[in-house]
Amino acid sequence: MTPGLMIAAPASGTGKTTVMLGLLRAFRDAGLAVQPFKSGPDYIDPAFHRAACGRASFNLDGWAMPATLLDTLGQRGADAELVLAEGSMGLFDGVAKPGATGMGSSAETARRMGWPVILVIDVSGQAQSAAATALGFARYDPELRVAGVILNRVASPRHERLAKLGFEEIGLPVFGALPRRGDLVLPERHLGLVQAVEHPELDRLIGDYAAFLAAHVDLEAVRAAAYARPVTPASGTLPPPPAQRIALAQDAAFSFVYPHMLEGWRAGGAEILPFSPLADEAPDASADLVWLPGGYPELHAGRLAAAETFRAGLAAHAATKPIHGECGGYMALGEALIDAEGVSHRMAGLLGLVTSYAKRKMHLGYRRATLLGEVAGMPEGAVLGGHEFHYSTVLEQPDAALAHVVDAQGEAVPETGSRRGAVTGTFFHLVARWW
């Protein structure tokens, strides 16, 4: 495999996304072909990775993905010179019960792929004590190698010297120390970062990250720490296309599609026909299937309610051919969506679902779904692995259940998805079919 590294952290909020984007752009600017990955079920970071280095980034998820899919995706960097994977949450954070392959932690991903870990350590409010944290991470799993650290949010040269003293004591390399900067922060909203397509100055901001990293991090030492594990070529396959001609909603309201899904559809010979509901475009009438992915329909509910051409096109398609929606796409197929101000907006009305953001409740976690009927080319009884993350409250869900859905603990969840004729929808985003 191509030499690789996992950019991880002890916890969320340490600045690892800034470090990841800066490294991707800095190495790309140095002339390297860099392949990015994201550990875990993240919809947004892969688009930022692509913007930083020009290559599609793929999720690697040990809970939701079978081993063959993990290994197949892991070899997507075979034509690159360096692999960088961004971790999620803390390095060892996962769920309590195994899924398709494991618990879903970044450490599992790094161990499976053979990648050493660089920890991004937020040293705010501490100095030598940061080394004790890093030492615990380095010793927690003897099969996982922590190659070194990048210190973040360093307050002063004195603070940097004191923090580095601790790492000298334990013999763990410090690849760089990043001074505290309040201006190098991506804007956020309730599901995390603003989408890459929404950021008007993203390229300039990533360029600033790269310059910042290049000034304060030993990039050659980082590259030298990468490791290539000998592997047997994977024999697995990517997810097959659910149809041969797929009309795919793609705009600021509908953009959460896992890159490996699209890769699999295209590899299977499917033709993807993008259209924009926000531009009041109807899906291509020749499509075999309409797919509405997740996104932020609640932020554009008024425009969707006024999109008569889009709504008529969906209704015409549903009369003879299937439509499937995931999360935001599922909500858009429903009867109504109530925004955060309590205003009700008419949706497509192809399902009876009514959702509300006036009564917010977080729904987050892995999902295992057993289909109660055929969905998008998958037969009744198929078992799917996926992930759910939204803040909407279901007020009405009158249609037939789509699946029996449980969380990572095996506990049933009430969000079963819906079916009405040829129209189906789920709150979870499909990651992989298990069997």
Coordinates of C-alpha atoms in Angstrom, one line a residue:
M1 CA 0.0 0.0 0.0
T2 CA 1.0 3.6 -0.4
P3 CA 2.6 5.0 2.8
G4 CA 0.0 6.5 5.1
L5 CA -0.8 8.3 8.3
M6 CA -3.9 8.7 10.5
I7 CA -4.4 12.3 11.7
A8 CA -6.3 11.8 15.0
A9 CA -6.8 13.4 18.4
P10 CA -7.7 12.6 22.0
A11 CA -11.1 14.2 21.5
S12 CA -13.2 16.2 19.2
G13 CA -12.6 19.9 18.9
T14 CA -8.8 19.8 19.0
G15 CA -8.3 21.2 15.5
K16 CA -7.5 18.1 13.6
T17 CA -9.6 19.1 10.6
T18 CA -7.6 22.3 10.2
V19 CA -4.4 20.2 10.4
M20 CA -5.7 17.7 7.9
L21 CA -6.7 20.3 5.4
G22 CA -3.5 22.2 5.8
L23 CA -1.4 19.0 5.3
L24 CA -3.3 17.9 2.3
R25 CA -2.9 21.3 0.5
A26 CA 0.8 21.7 1.6
F27 CA 1.8 18.3 0.3
R28 CA -0.2 18.8 -2.9
D29 CA 1.5 22.2 -3.4
A30 CA 4.8 20.4 -3.0
G31 CA 3.9 18.2 -6.0
L32 CA 2.7 15.1 -4.2
A33 CA -0.4 13.1 -5.1
V34 CA -2.1 12.8 -1.7
Q35 CA -5.0 10.4 -1.2
P36 CA -7.4 11.4 1.6
F37 CA -9.7 9.2 3.7
K38 CA -12.1 9.9 6.6
S39 CA -12.6 7.4 9.4
G40 CA -16.2 7.1 10.4
P41 CA -19.6 8.2 9.0
D42 CA -19.0 11.8 8.1
Y43 CA -20.9 13.4 5.2
I44 CA -19.1 16.8 5.1
D45 CA -15.3 16.3 5.7
P46 CA -14.7 14.3 2.4
A47 CA -15.8 17.3 0.3
F48 CA -13.3 19.5 2.2
H49 CA -10.6 17.0 1.6
R50 CA -11.3 17.0 -2.1
A51 CA -11.2 20.8 -2.2
A52 CA -7.8 20.7 -0.4
C53 CA -6.0 18.1 -2.6
G54 CA -8.1 17.5 -5.7
R55 CA -8.8 13.8 -5.1
A56 CA -12.0 12.2 -3.9
S57 CA -11.9 11.2 -0.3
F58 CA -13.5 8.0 0.9
N59 CA -15.0 7.1 4.3
L60 CA -13.7 4.0 6.1
D61 CA -16.1 2.7 8.7
G62 CA -15.4 -0.4 10.6
W63 CA -18.8 -0.7 12.2
A64 CA -20.9 -0.2 9.0
M65 CA -18.6 -1.6 6.4
P66 CA -17.8 -5.3 5.8
A67 CA -14.1 -6.1 5.8
T68 CA -14.0 -6.6 2.0
L69 CA -15.3 -3.2 1.4
L70 CA -12.9 -1.6 3.8
D71 CA -10.0 -3.3 2.2
T72 CA -11.2 -2.4 -1.3
L73 CA -11.6 1.3 -0.4
G74 CA -8.2 1.3 1.4
Q75 CA -6.5 0.5 -1.9
R76 CA -8.0 3.6 -3.6
G77 CA -4.7 5.3 -2.8
A78 CA -2.6 2.9 -4.7
D79 CA -1.7 5.5 -7.4
A80 CA -0.9 8.2 -4.8
E81 CA 2.4 9.0 -3.1
L82 CA 1.0 9.6 0.3
V83 CA -2.2 8.7 2.2
L84 CA -3.6 10.9 4.9
A85 CA -6.7 9.8 6.9
E86 CA -8.6 12.0 9.2
G87 CA -10.0 10.4 12.4
S88 CA -13.3 11.1 14.1
M89 CA -13.9 12.1 17.7
G90 CA -11.2 10.6 19.9
L91 CA -8.7 8.0 18.5
F92 CA -10.2 5.1 20.4
D93 CA -13.9 6.2 20.5
G94 CA -16.4 3.8 19.0
V95 CA -19.5 1.9 20.0
A96 CA -19.8 -0.8 22.6
K97 CA -20.9 -3.7 20.4
P98 CA -19.2 -4.8 17.1
G99 CA -20.9 -4.2 13.7
A100 CA -19.8 -5.5 10.3
T101 CA -16.1 -5.5 11.1
G102 CA -15.5 -3.8 14.5
M103 CA -16.5 -1.0 16.8
G104 CA -16.0 1.9 14.4
S105 CA -13.0 3.7 16.0
S106 CA -10.3 5.5 14.2
A107 CA -7.7 3.3 16.0
E108 CA -9.3 0.2 14.3
T109 CA -9.0 1.8 10.9
A110 CA -5.4 2.8 11.4
R111 CA -4.5 -0.6 12.7
R112 CA -6.2 -2.4 9.9
M113 CA -4.5 -0.3 7.2
G114 CA -1.1 -0.2 9.0
W115 CA -1.0 3.5 9.3
P116 CA 0.9 5.2 12.2
V117 CA -1.0 7.9 14.1
I118 CA -0.1 11.5 14.5
L119 CA -2.0 13.0 17.4
V120 CA -3.2 16.6 17.3
I121 CA -3.0 17.8 20.9
D122 CA -4.7 20.9 22.1
V123 CA -2.3 22.2 24.8
S124 CA -4.6 25.0 26.0
G125 CA -4.4 25.3 29.7
Q126 CA -1.5 22.8 30.1
A127 CA 2.1 22.3 29.2
Q128 CA 4.2 19.2 30.2
S129 CA 0.9 17.5 31.2
A130 CA 0.0 17.2 27.5
A131 CA 2.8 14.5 27.2
A132 CA 1.1 12.4 29.8
T133 CA -2.1 12.4 27.7
A134 CA -0.1 11.4 24.6
L135 CA 1.8 8.7 26.5
G136 CA -1.5 7.1 27.6
F137 CA -2.7 7.0 23.9
A138 CA 0.7 5.6 22.8
R139 CA 0.5 2.7 25.3
Y140 CA -3.2 2.0 25.2
D141 CA -3.0 -0.3 22.2
P142 CA 0.4 -2.1 21.7
E143 CA -0.5 -2.9 18.1
L144 CA -1.0 0.7 17.1
R145 CA 2.0 3.0 16.6
V146 CA 1.7 6.7 17.6
A147 CA 4.4 8.3 15.5
G148 CA 4.3 11.7 17.2
V149 CA 2.3 14.7 17.8
I150 CA 1.4 18.2 16.5
L151 CA 0.7 20.6 19.3
N152 CA -2.1 23.0 18.7
R153 CA -3.2 26.3 20.2
V154 CA 0.2 27.1 21.7
A155 CA 0.0 30.4 23.6
S156 CA 3.6 31.7 23.4
P157 CA 7.2 30.6 22.8
R158 CA 7.5 29.9 26.5
H159 CA 4.4 27.7 26.4
E160 CA 5.8 25.8 23.5
R161 CA 9.2 25.2 25.2
L162 CA 7.4 23.8 28.3
A163 CA 5.1 21.6 26.4
K164 CA 8.0 20.1 24.4
L165 CA 9.9 19.4 27.6
G166 CA 7.3 16.8 28.5
F167 CA 7.5 15.1 25.1
E168 CA 11.3 15.0 25.4
E169 CA 10.9 13.1 28.7
I170 CA 8.7 10.4 27.1
G171 CA 10.7 10.3 23.8
L172 CA 7.7 11.1 21.5
P173 CA 8.5 13.3 18.5
V174 CA 6.8 16.7 18.2
F175 CA 6.4 17.4 14.5
G176 CA 5.2 20.9 15.0
A177 CA 3.6 23.5 17.3
L178 CA 0.8 25.7 16.0
P179 CA 0.4 29.1 17.6
R180 CA -3.2 30.0 18.7
R181 CA -5.0 31.6 15.8
G182 CA -8.6 32.7 16.0
D183 CA -9.0 33.4 12.3
L184 CA -8.3 29.9 11.0
V185 CA -11.6 28.4 11.8
L186 CA -14.3 27.0 9.5
P187 CA -17.8 28.2 10.2
E188 CA -20.2 25.7 11.8
R189 CA -23.9 24.9 12.0
H190 CA -26.0 22.4 13.9
L191 CA -24.7 19.4 12.0
G192 CA -21.1 20.4 12.0
L193 CA -19.2 22.3 9.4
V194 CA -20.8 24.4 6.6
Q195 CA -20.7 22.4 3.4
A196 CA -17.7 22.9 1.1
V197 CA -19.9 24.2 -1.7
E198 CA -21.4 26.9 0.6
H199 CA -18.0 28.4 1.6
P200 CA -17.3 31.4 -0.8
E201 CA -13.6 31.6 0.1
L202 CA -12.8 28.0 0.8
D203 CA -9.8 27.7 -1.5
R204 CA -8.2 30.8 0.0
L205 CA -8.8 29.6 3.5
I206 CA -7.3 26.2 2.8
G207 CA -4.3 28.0 1.3
D208 CA -3.9 29.9 4.6
Y209 CA -4.1 26.6 6.5
A210 CA -1.3 25.2 4.3
A211 CA 0.9 28.2 4.8
F212 CA 0.3 28.0 8.5
L213 CA 1.2 24.3 8.7
A214 CA 4.3 24.7 6.4
A215 CA 5.6 27.5 8.7
H216 CA 5.2 25.5 11.9
V217 CA 5.3 21.8 11.1
D218 CA 8.2 19.7 9.8
L219 CA 6.5 18.4 6.7
E220 CA 9.4 16.2 5.7
A221 CA 9.4 14.5 9.1
V222 CA 5.6 14.0 8.8
R223 CA 6.0 12.3 5.4
A224 CA 8.9 10.2 6.7
A225 CA 6.7 8.8 9.5
A226 CA 4.2 7.4 7.0
Y227 CA 4.2 3.6 6.6
A228 CA 3.2 1.3 3.8
R229 CA 1.9 -2.1 4.8
P230 CA 2.3 -5.0 2.4
V231 CA -1.2 -6.3 1.4
T232 CA -2.8 -8.8 -0.9
P233 CA -5.0 -7.0 -3.4
A234 CA -8.6 -6.8 -2.1
S235 CA -11.1 -9.0 -3.8
G236 CA -14.2 -7.1 -2.6
T237 CA -16.5 -5.0 -4.6
L238 CA -18.1 -1.5 -4.2
P239 CA -21.8 -1.1 -3.7
P240 CA -23.6 -2.0 -6.9
P241 CA -25.9 0.6 -8.5
P242 CA -29.6 0.4 -7.6
A243 CA -30.5 1.2 -11.2
Q244 CA -28.8 1.9 -14.5
R245 CA -30.1 5.5 -14.9
I246 CA -30.2 7.3 -11.6
A247 CA -31.6 10.9 -11.2
L248 CA -29.6 12.3 -8.3
A249 CA -30.6 15.5 -6.5
Q250 CA -27.5 17.6 -6.0
D251 CA -27.5 21.1 -4.6
A252 CA -27.1 23.0 -1.3
A253 CA -30.2 21.2 0.1
F254 CA -29.3 17.7 -1.0
S255 CA -25.6 16.8 -1.0
F256 CA -24.9 14.1 1.5
V257 CA -23.9 11.1 -0.6
Y258 CA -21.0 8.9 0.5
P259 CA -18.3 9.0 -2.2
H260 CA -17.9 5.2 -2.2
M261 CA -21.6 4.8 -3.1
L262 CA -21.2 7.0 -6.2
E263 CA -17.9 5.3 -7.0
G264 CA -19.7 1.9 -6.9
W265 CA -22.6 3.1 -9.0
R266 CA -20.4 4.4 -11.7
A267 CA -18.1 1.3 -11.6
G268 CA -21.3 -0.8 -12.1
G269 CA -22.1 1.1 -15.3
A270 CA -24.8 3.3 -13.9
E271 CA -25.4 6.7 -15.5
I272 CA -25.9 9.4 -12.9
L273 CA -28.2 12.3 -13.9
P274 CA -27.9 15.2 -11.5
F275 CA -30.6 17.8 -11.0
S276 CA -31.3 20.6 -8.6
P277 CA -34.6 20.8 -6.7
L278 CA -33.6 24.3 -5.5
A279 CA -33.4 25.4 -9.1
D280 CA -36.9 23.9 -9.5
E281 CA -35.6 21.2 -11.9
A282 CA -37.5 18.0 -12.4
P283 CA -35.6 14.7 -12.4
D284 CA -34.8 13.3 -15.9
A285 CA -37.9 11.6 -17.2
S286 CA -35.8 8.7 -18.6
A287 CA -34.4 7.8 -15.2
D288 CA -35.1 4.4 -13.7
L289 CA -34.7 5.7 -10.1
V290 CA -34.8 9.1 -8.4
W291 CA -32.5 9.4 -5.4
L292 CA -32.9 12.3 -3.0
P293 CA -29.8 12.3 -0.6
G294 CA -29.6 14.0 2.7
G295 CA -28.6 17.6 3.3
Y296 CA -30.3 20.7 4.7
P297 CA -33.8 20.9 3.3
E298 CA -34.9 22.8 6.5
L299 CA -32.7 25.7 5.5
H300 CA -34.3 25.9 2.1
A301 CA -37.9 24.8 2.9
G302 CA -39.5 27.9 1.4
R303 CA -37.8 27.4 -1.9
L304 CA -38.6 23.7 -2.0
A305 CA -42.2 24.4 -1.2
A306 CA -42.4 26.8 -4.2
A307 CA -40.6 24.4 -6.6
E308 CA -43.7 23.3 -8.6
T309 CA -41.7 21.8 -11.5
F310 CA -39.6 19.7 -9.1
R311 CA -42.7 18.5 -7.3
A312 CA -44.6 17.7 -10.4
G313 CA -41.7 15.8 -11.8
L314 CA -41.4 13.6 -8.7
A315 CA -45.1 12.8 -8.8
A316 CA -44.9 11.8 -12.5
H317 CA -42.0 9.6 -11.8
A318 CA -43.6 8.0 -8.8
A319 CA -46.6 6.9 -10.8
T320 CA -44.5 4.2 -12.6
K321 CA -40.9 4.1 -11.1
P322 CA -39.3 4.2 -7.7
I323 CA -38.0 7.1 -5.7
H324 CA -35.9 6.9 -2.5
G325 CA -34.9 9.5 -0.1
E326 CA -32.4 9.5 2.8
C327 CA -32.8 11.8 5.8
G328 CA -33.2 15.3 4.3
G329 CA -34.4 13.6 1.1
Y330 CA -36.9 11.6 3.1
M331 CA -38.3 14.7 4.7
A332 CA -38.6 16.4 1.3
L333 CA -40.8 13.5 0.1
G334 CA -43.1 13.9 3.1
E335 CA -46.3 16.0 3.5
A336 CA -44.7 18.9 5.4
L337 CA -41.6 20.3 7.0
I338 CA -41.9 22.7 9.9
D339 CA -38.9 25.0 10.2
A340 CA -37.2 26.3 13.3
E341 CA -39.5 29.3 13.4
G342 CA -42.6 27.0 13.4
V343 CA -43.6 27.8 9.8
S344 CA -45.0 24.8 8.0
H345 CA -43.8 24.3 4.4
R346 CA -45.5 22.0 1.9
M347 CA -43.2 19.2 0.7
A348 CA -43.7 16.7 -2.2
G349 CA -46.5 14.8 -0.4
L350 CA -45.5 11.4 -1.8
L351 CA -45.2 10.1 1.8
G352 CA -47.3 11.1 4.8
L353 CA -44.2 12.1 6.9
V354 CA -44.4 15.4 8.8
T355 CA -41.2 16.6 10.5
S356 CA -40.5 19.6 12.7
Y357 CA -37.4 21.6 13.6
A358 CA -39.4 23.7 16.0
K359 CA -39.1 20.8 18.4
R360 CA -35.5 19.8 18.0
K361 CA -34.2 16.5 19.2
M362 CA -30.8 15.0 18.2
H363 CA -30.9 11.6 16.6
L364 CA -27.4 10.2 16.2
G365 CA -25.9 6.8 15.8
Y366 CA -25.3 3.7 13.7
R367 CA -28.3 1.8 12.4
R368 CA -28.8 -1.8 11.3
A369 CA -31.9 -2.2 9.1
T370 CA -33.6 -5.4 7.9
L371 CA -35.8 -4.5 4.9
L372 CA -39.4 -5.4 5.1
G373 CA -39.7 -5.1 1.3
E374 CA -37.6 -4.4 -1.8
V375 CA -35.8 -1.0 -1.8
A376 CA -33.7 0.3 -4.6
G377 CA -32.8 -3.1 -6.0
M378 CA -32.2 -4.7 -2.6
P379 CA -34.6 -7.5 -1.7
E380 CA -36.8 -8.0 1.3
G381 CA -34.8 -9.4 4.2
A382 CA -31.5 -7.6 3.1
V383 CA -29.6 -6.3 6.1
L384 CA -28.1 -2.8 5.8
G385 CA -25.6 -0.8 7.8
G386 CA -26.0 2.9 8.0
H387 CA -25.8 6.0 10.1
E388 CA -28.4 8.6 11.3
F389 CA -27.8 12.2 12.3
H390 CA -30.4 14.9 12.4
Y391 CA -32.4 17.2 14.7
S392 CA -35.9 16.9 13.3
T393 CA -38.8 15.6 15.3
V394 CA -41.4 13.3 13.6
L395 CA -44.9 14.5 14.1
E396 CA -46.6 12.1 11.7
Q397 CA -45.4 8.9 10.1
P398 CA -48.5 7.2 8.8
D399 CA -47.1 5.0 6.0
A400 CA -46.0 1.4 6.1
A401 CA -42.6 0.8 7.8
L402 CA -39.7 0.3 5.4
A403 CA -37.5 -1.8 7.7
H404 CA -36.9 -3.1 11.2
V405 CA -34.2 -0.7 12.5
V406 CA -32.0 -1.1 15.5
D407 CA -29.1 1.0 16.9
A408 CA -25.5 -0.2 17.5
Q409 CA -26.7 -1.8 20.8
G410 CA -29.4 -3.8 19.0
E411 CA -32.2 -1.7 20.5
A412 CA -35.1 -1.0 18.2
V413 CA -35.5 2.7 17.1
P414 CA -38.9 4.2 16.1
E415 CA -37.5 5.7 12.9
T416 CA -38.3 2.8 10.7
G417 CA -38.5 4.6 7.4
S418 CA -41.6 4.7 5.2
R419 CA -43.1 3.1 2.1
R420 CA -46.0 4.2 0.0
G421 CA -46.2 2.6 -3.4
A422 CA -43.0 3.1 -5.3
V423 CA -41.8 5.8 -2.9
T424 CA -39.5 4.9 0.0
G425 CA -37.4 6.9 2.6
T426 CA -35.2 6.4 5.6
F427 CA -33.7 8.7 8.2
F428 CA -30.4 6.6 8.1
H429 CA -27.9 7.0 5.3
L430 CA -26.9 3.7 3.7
V431 CA -23.3 2.9 4.1
A432 CA -23.2 -0.8 3.0
R433 CA -25.3 -3.9 2.6
W434 CA -24.2 -6.6 5.0
W435 CA -26.0 -9.6 3.5

